[in-house]
PDB file of C-alpha atoms and ligand atoms in Angstrom:
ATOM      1  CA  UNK T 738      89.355  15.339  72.149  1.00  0.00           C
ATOM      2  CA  UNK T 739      86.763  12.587  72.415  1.00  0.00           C
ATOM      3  CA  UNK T 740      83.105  12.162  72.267  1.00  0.00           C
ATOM      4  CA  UNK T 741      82.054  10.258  75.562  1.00  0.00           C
ATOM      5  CA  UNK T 742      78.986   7.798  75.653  1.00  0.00           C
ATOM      6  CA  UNK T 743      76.123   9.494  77.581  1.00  0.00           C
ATOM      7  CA  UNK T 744      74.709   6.746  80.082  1.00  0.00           C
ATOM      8  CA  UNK T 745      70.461   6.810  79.775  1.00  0.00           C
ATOM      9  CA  UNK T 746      67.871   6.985  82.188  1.00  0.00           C
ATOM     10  CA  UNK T 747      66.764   4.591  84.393  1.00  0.00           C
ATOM     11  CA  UNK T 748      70.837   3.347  84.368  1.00  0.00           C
ATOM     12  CA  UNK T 749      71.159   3.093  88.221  1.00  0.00           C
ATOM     13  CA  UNK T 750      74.764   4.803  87.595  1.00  0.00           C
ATOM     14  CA  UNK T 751      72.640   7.920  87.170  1.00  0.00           C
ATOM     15  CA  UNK T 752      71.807   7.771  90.672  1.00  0.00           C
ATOM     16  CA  UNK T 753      75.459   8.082  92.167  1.00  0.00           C
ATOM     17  CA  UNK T 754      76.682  10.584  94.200  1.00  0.00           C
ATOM     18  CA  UNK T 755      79.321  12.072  92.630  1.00  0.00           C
ATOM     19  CA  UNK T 756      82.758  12.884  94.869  1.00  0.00           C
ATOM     20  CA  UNK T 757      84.706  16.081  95.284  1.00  0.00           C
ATOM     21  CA  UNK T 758      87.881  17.458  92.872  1.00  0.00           C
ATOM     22  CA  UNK T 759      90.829  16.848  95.067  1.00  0.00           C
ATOM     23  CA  UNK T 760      92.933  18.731  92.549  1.00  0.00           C
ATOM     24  CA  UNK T 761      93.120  20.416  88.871  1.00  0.00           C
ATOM     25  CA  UNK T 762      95.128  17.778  87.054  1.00  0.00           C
ATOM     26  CA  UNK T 763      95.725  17.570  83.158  1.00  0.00           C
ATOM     27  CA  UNK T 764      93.627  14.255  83.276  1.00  0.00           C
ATOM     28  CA  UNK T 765      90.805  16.669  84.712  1.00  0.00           C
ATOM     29  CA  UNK T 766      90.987  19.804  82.159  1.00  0.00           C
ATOM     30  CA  UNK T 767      90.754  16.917  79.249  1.00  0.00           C
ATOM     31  CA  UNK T 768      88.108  15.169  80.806  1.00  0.00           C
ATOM     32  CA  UNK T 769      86.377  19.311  80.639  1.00  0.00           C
ATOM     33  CA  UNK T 770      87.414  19.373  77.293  1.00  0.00           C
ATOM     34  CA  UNK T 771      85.602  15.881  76.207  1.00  0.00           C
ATOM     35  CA  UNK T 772      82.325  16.814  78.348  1.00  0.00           C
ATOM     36  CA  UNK T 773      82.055  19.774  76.702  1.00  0.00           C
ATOM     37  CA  UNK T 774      82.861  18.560  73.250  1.00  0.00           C
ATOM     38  CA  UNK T 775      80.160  16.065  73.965  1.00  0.00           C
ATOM     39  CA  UNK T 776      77.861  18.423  75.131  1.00  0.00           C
ATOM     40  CA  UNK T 777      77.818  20.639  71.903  1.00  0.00           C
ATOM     41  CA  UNK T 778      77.784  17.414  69.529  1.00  0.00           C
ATOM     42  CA  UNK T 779      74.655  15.902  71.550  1.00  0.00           C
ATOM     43  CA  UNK T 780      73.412  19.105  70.948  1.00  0.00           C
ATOM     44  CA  UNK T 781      72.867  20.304  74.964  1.00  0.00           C
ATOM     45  CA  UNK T 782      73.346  22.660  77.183  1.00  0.00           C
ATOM     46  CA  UNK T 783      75.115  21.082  80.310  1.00  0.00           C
ATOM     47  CA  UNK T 784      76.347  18.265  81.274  1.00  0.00           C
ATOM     48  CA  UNK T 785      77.512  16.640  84.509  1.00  0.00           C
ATOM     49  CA  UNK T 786      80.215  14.354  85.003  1.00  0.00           C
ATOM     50  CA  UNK T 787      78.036  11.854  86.179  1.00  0.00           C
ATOM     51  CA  UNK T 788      76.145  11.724  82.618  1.00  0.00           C
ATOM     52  CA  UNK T 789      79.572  10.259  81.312  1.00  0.00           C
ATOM     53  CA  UNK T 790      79.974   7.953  84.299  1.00  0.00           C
ATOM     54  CA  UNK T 791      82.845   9.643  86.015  1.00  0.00           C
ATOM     55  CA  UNK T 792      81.601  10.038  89.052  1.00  0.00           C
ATOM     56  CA  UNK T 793      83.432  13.456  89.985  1.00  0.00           C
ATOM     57  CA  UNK T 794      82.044  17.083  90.761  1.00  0.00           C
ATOM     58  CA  UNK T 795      82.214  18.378  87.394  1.00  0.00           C
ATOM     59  CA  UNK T 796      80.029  20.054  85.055  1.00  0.00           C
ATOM     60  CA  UNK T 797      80.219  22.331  81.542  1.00  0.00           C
ATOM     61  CA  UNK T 798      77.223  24.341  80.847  1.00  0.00           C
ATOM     62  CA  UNK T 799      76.991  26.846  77.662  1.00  0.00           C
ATOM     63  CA  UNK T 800      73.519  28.353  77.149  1.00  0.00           C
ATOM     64  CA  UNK T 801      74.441  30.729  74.882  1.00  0.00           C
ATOM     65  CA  UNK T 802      73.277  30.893  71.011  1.00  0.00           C
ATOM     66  CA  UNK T 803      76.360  31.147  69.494  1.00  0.00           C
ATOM     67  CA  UNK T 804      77.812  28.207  71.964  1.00  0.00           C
ATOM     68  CA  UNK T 805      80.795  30.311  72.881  1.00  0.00           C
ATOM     69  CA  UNK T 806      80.349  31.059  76.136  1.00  0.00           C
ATOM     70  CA  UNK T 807      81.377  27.696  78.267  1.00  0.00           C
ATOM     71  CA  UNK T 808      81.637  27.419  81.827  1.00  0.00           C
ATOM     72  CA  UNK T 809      82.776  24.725  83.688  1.00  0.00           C
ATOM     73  CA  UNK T 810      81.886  24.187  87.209  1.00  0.00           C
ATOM     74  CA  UNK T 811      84.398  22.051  90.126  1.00  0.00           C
ATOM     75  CA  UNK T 812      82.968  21.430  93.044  1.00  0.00           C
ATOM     76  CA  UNK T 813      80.285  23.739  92.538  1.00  0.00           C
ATOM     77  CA  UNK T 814      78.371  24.754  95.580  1.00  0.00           C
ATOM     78  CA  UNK T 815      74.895  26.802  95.734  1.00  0.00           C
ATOM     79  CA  UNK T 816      75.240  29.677  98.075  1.00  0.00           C
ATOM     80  CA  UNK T 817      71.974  30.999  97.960  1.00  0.00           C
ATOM     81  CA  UNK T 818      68.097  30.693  96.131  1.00  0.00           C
ATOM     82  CA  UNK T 819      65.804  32.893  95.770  1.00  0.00           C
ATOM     83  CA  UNK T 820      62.921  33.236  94.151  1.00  0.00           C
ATOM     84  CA  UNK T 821      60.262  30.328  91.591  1.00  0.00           C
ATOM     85  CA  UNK T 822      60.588  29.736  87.971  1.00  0.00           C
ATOM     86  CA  UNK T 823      58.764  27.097  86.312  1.00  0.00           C
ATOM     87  CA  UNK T 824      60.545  25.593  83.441  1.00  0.00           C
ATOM     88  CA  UNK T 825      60.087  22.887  81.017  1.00  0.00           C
ATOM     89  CA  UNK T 826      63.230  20.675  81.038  1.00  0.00           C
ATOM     90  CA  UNK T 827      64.866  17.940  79.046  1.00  0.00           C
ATOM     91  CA  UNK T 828      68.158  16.503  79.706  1.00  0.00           C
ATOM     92  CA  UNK T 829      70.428  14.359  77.542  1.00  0.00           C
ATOM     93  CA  UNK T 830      70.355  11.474  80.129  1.00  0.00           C
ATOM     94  CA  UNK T 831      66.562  11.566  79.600  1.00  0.00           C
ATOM     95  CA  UNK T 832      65.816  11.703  75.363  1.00  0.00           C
ATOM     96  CA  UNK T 833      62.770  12.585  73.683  1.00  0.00           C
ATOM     97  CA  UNK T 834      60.877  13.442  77.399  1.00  0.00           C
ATOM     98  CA  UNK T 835      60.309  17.103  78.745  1.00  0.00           C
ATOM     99  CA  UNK T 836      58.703  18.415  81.521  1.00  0.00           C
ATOM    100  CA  UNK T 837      58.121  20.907  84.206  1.00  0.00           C
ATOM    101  CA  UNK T 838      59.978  21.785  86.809  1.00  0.00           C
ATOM    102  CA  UNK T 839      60.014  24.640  89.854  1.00  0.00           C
ATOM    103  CA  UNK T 840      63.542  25.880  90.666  1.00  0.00           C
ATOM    104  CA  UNK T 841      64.635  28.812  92.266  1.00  0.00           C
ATOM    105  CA  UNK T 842      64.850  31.995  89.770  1.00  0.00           C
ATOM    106  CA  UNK T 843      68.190  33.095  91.133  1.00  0.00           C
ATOM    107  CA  UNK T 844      71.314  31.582  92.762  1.00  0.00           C
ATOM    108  CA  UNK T 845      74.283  32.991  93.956  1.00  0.00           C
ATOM    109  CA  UNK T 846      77.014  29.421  92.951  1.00  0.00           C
ATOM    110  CA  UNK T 847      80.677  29.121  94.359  1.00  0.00           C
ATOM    111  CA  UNK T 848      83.153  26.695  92.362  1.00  0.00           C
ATOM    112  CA  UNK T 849      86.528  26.158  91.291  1.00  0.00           C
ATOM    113  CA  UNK T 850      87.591  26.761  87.746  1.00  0.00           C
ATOM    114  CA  UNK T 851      90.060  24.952  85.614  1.00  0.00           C
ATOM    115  CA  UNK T 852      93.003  26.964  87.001  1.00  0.00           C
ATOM    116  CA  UNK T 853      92.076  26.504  90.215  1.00  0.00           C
ATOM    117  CA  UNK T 854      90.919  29.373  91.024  1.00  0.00           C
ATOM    118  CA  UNK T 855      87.930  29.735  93.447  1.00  0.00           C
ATOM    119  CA  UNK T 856      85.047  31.952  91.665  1.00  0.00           C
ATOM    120  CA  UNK T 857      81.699  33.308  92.467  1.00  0.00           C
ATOM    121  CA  UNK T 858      78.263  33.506  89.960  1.00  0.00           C
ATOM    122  CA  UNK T 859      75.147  35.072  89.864  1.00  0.00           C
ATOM    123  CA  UNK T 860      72.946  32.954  88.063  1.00  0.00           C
ATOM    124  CA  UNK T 861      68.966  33.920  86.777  1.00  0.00           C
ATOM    125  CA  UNK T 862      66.543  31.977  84.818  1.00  0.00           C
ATOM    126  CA  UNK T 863      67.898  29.552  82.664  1.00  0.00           C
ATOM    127  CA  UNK T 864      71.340  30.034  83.572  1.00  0.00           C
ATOM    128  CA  UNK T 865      70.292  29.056  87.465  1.00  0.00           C
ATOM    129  CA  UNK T 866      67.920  26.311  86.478  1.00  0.00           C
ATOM    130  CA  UNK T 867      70.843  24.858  84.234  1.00  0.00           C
ATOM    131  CA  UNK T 868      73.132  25.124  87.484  1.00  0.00           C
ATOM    132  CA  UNK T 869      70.697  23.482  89.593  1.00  0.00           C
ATOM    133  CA  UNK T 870      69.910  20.949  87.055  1.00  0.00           C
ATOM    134  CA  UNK T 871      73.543  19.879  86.697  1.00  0.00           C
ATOM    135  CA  UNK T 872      74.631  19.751  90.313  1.00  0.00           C
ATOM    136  CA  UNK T 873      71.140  17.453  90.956  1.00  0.00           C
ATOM    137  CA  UNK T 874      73.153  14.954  88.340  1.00  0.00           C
ATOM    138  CA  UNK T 875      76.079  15.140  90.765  1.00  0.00           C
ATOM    139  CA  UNK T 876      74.117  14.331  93.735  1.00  0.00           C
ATOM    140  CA  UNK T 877      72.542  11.566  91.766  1.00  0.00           C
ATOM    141  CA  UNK T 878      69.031  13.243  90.967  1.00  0.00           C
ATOM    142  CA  UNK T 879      67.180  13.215  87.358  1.00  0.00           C
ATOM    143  CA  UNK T 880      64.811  16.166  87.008  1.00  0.00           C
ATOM    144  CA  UNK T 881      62.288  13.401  86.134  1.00  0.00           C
ATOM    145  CA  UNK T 882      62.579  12.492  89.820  1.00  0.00           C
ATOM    146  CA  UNK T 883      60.623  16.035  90.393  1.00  0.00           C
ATOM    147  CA  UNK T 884      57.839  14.770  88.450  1.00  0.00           C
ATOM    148  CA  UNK T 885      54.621  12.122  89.836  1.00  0.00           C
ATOM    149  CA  UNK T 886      55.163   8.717  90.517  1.00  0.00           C
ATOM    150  CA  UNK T 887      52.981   7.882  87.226  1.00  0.00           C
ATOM    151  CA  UNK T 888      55.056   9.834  84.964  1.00  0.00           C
ATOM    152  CA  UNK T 889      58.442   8.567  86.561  1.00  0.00           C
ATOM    153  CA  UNK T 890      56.939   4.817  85.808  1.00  0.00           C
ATOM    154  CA  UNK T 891      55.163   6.117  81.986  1.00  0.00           C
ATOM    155  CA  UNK T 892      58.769   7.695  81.307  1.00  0.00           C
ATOM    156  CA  UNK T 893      60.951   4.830  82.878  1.00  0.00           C
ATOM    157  CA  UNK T 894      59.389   2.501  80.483  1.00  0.00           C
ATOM    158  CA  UNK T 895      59.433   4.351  77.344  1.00  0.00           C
ATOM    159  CA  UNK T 896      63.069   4.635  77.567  1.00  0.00           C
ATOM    160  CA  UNK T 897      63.458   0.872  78.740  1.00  0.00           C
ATOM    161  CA  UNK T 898      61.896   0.266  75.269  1.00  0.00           C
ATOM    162  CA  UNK T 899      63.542   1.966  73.536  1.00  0.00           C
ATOM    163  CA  UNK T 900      67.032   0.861  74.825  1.00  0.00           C
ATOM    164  CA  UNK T 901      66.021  -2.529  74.096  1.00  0.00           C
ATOM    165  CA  UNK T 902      65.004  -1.923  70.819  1.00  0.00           C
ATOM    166  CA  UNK T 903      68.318  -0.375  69.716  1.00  0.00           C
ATOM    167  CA  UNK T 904      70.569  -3.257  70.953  1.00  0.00           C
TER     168      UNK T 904
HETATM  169 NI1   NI X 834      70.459  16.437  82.644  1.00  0.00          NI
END
């Protein structure tokens, strides 16, 4: 088990789009088992492959209290969206900075788990909005990205500072 090195926003390596599992390897189920390790330490509640620069379709999400309930997500795929929730999200990519944002309420996902089996979720409030959230960091998107141009600049800064102040 390792702890992996969470790459910060505005890192341009954020913005890839991340390719599809080919197959369930042991290389794959430890590279799980260090996301989600690293997820817990930060302390979050998902994190996409992407955030670790392994630019795969990957994710771990636990958003329960007791942090015993992890999922982990291959090639996850949203089926279907219904409904609005407003939400104010942070995201270890992004630290210190949360914010609104609209996402659908409820999702129906479809995505291969770590035996390689193919499996189906329904997903409401912050369950689905932690779904959505993490397969946006696959296809390259930050949830500040959902916010104005302003705030996107105000934010983009703020972290620029504050990466050049810890080197
Ligand atoms: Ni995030």
């Amino acid at each position: 088990m390792a702890l992996l090195p969470i790459l910060h926003y505005p890192d341009p390596r954020l913005h890839t789009v991340a390719k599809p599992v080919a197959e369930v390897t042991p290389e794959l189920r430890q590279l799980a088992a260090d996301m989600a390790e690293t997820m817990y330490a930060a302390p979050g509640i998902g994190l996409a492959a992407t955030q670790v620069d392994r630019h795969i379709r990957l994710l771990v999400i636990d958003i329960s209290e007791e942090k015993n309930r992890l999922h982990t997500f291959i090639n996850p795929r949203i089926l279907l969206k219904e409904g609005e929730i407003v939400h104010e999200e942070g995201c270890l990519s992004v630290p210190g900075i949360y914010d609104k944002v609209t996402r659908a309420e409820h999702i129906r996902v479809q995505a291969t788990d770590l035996a390689g089996e193919t499996f189906e979720l329904e997903a409401n409030g912050l369950m689905a909005i932690c779904i959505q959230h993490e397969i946006d960091h696959l296809n390259g998107k930050v949830f500040v990205e959902y916010l104005s141009r302003l705030k996107q600049t105000r934010i983009k800064s703020k972290l620029s500072k504050q990466a050049r102040e810890a080197m």
